[in-house]
CSV table of C-alpha atoms in Angstrom, one decimal:
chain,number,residue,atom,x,y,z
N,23,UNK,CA,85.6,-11.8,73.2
N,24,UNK,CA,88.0,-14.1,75.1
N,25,UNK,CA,89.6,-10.9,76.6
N,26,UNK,CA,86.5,-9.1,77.4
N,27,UNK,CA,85.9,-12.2,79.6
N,28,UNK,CA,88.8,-12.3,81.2
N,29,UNK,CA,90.2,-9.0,81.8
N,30,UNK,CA,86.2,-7.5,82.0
N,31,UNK,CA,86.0,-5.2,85.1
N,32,UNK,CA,90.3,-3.9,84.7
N,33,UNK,CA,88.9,-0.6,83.3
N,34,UNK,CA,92.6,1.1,83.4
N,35,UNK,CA,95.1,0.1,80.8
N,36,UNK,CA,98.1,0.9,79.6
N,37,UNK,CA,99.3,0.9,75.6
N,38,UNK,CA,102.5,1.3,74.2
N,39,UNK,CA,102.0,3.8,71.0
N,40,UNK,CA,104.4,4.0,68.4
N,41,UNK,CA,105.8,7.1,66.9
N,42,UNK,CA,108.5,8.5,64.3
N,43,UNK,CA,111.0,5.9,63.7
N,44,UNK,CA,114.6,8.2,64.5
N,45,UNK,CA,117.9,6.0,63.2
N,46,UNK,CA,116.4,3.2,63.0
N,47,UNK,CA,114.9,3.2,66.4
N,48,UNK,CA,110.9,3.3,66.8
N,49,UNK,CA,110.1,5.9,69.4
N,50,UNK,CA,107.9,4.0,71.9
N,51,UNK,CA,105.8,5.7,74.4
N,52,UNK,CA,103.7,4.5,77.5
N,53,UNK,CA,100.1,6.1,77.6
N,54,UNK,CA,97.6,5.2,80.5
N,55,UNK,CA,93.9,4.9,79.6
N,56,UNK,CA,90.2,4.0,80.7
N,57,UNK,CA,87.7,2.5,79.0
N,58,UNK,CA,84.6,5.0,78.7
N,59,UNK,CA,81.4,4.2,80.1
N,60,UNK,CA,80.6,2.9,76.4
N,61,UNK,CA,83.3,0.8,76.3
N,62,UNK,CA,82.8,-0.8,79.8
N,63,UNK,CA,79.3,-1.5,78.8
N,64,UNK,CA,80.6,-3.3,75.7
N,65,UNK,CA,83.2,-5.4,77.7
N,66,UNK,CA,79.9,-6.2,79.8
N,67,UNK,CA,77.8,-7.4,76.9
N,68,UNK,CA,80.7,-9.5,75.6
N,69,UNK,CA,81.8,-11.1,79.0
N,70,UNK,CA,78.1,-12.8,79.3
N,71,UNK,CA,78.2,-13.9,75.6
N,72,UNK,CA,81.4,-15.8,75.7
N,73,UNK,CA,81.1,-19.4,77.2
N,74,UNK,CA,78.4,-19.8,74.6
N,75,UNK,CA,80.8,-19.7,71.8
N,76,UNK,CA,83.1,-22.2,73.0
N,77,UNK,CA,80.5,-24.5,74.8
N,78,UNK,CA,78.6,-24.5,71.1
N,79,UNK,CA,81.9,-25.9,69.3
N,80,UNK,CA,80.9,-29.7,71.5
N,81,UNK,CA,84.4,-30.2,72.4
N,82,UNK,CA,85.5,-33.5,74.0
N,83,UNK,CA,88.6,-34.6,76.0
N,84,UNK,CA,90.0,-37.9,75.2
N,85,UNK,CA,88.2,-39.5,77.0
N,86,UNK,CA,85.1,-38.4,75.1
N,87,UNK,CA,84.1,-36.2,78.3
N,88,UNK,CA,82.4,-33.0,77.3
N,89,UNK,CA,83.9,-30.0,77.5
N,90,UNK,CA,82.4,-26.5,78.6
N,91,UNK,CA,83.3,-23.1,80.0
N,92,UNK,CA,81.4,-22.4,82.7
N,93,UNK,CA,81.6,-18.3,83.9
N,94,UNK,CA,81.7,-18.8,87.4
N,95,UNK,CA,84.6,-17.6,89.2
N,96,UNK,CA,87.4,-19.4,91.9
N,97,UNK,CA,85.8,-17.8,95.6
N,98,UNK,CA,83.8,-15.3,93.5
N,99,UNK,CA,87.1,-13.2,93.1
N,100,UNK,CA,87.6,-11.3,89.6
N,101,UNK,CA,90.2,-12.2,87.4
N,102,UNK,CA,92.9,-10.1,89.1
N,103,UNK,CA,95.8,-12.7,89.3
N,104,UNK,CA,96.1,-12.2,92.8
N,105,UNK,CA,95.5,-16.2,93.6
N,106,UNK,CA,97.2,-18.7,96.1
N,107,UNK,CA,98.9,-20.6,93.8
N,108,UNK,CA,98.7,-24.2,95.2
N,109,UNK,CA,94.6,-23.7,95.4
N,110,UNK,CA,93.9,-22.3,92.3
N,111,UNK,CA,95.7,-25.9,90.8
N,112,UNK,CA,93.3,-27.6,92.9
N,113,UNK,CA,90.3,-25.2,91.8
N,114,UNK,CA,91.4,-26.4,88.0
N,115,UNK,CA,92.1,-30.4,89.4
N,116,UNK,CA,88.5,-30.2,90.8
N,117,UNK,CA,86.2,-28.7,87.9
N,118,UNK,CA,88.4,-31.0,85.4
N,119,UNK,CA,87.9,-34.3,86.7
C-alpha cells in the first residue's frame, strides 16, 4: 500500500524479467509496461486507504508529539521527484515541527 501511495499516478513501468540461466549467468531482460485501467483503479483505491494505517498505529516522537501521515502533497505536485531540493527540506522542517 505504501507504494500505491507514492508512486500512484506513474502508470508506465519498467521490470526486469528473468530468464534461462546460460553459464552461470541469469539472462536479464528489460520489459516496459502499463498498468491497465483495473490496475490504475486499484492503485486509486489503495492511495486513499493508506494514511489510515499508519495514523491508526498512534505513533509518538520523543517528545511524545503525535505522529500522522497526512496525504496532502508539497505545492499540490505528484510524487514525480522533480523537487527543488533546499524547499522540499523546508516543506519536511515545517510539517515536522
Amino acid at each position: 500500500m505504501a507504494y500505491e501511495w507514492l508512486f500512484n499516478g506513474h502508470n508506465d513501468y519498467q521490470q526486469i524479467v528473468l530468464g534461462d540461466m546460460i553459464d552461470f549467468h541469469v539472462e536479464r531482460k528489460l520489459v516496459n509496461g502499463t498498468l491497465s485501467a483495473a490496475e490504475q483503479s486499484v492503485s486509486e483505491q489503495l492511495t486513499v486507504l493508506f494514511p489510515a494505517y499508519p495514523n491508526s498505529l498512534i505513533l509518538h516522537d520523543q517528545s511524545g508529539k503525535a505522529l500522522t501521515i497526512d496525504f496532502s502533497l508539497p505545492w499540490d505536485k505528484p510524487h514525480s521527484g522533480d523537487y527543488d531540493l533546499d524547499e522540499l527540506f523546508s516543506w519536511i522542517d515545517e510539517i515536522t515541527k
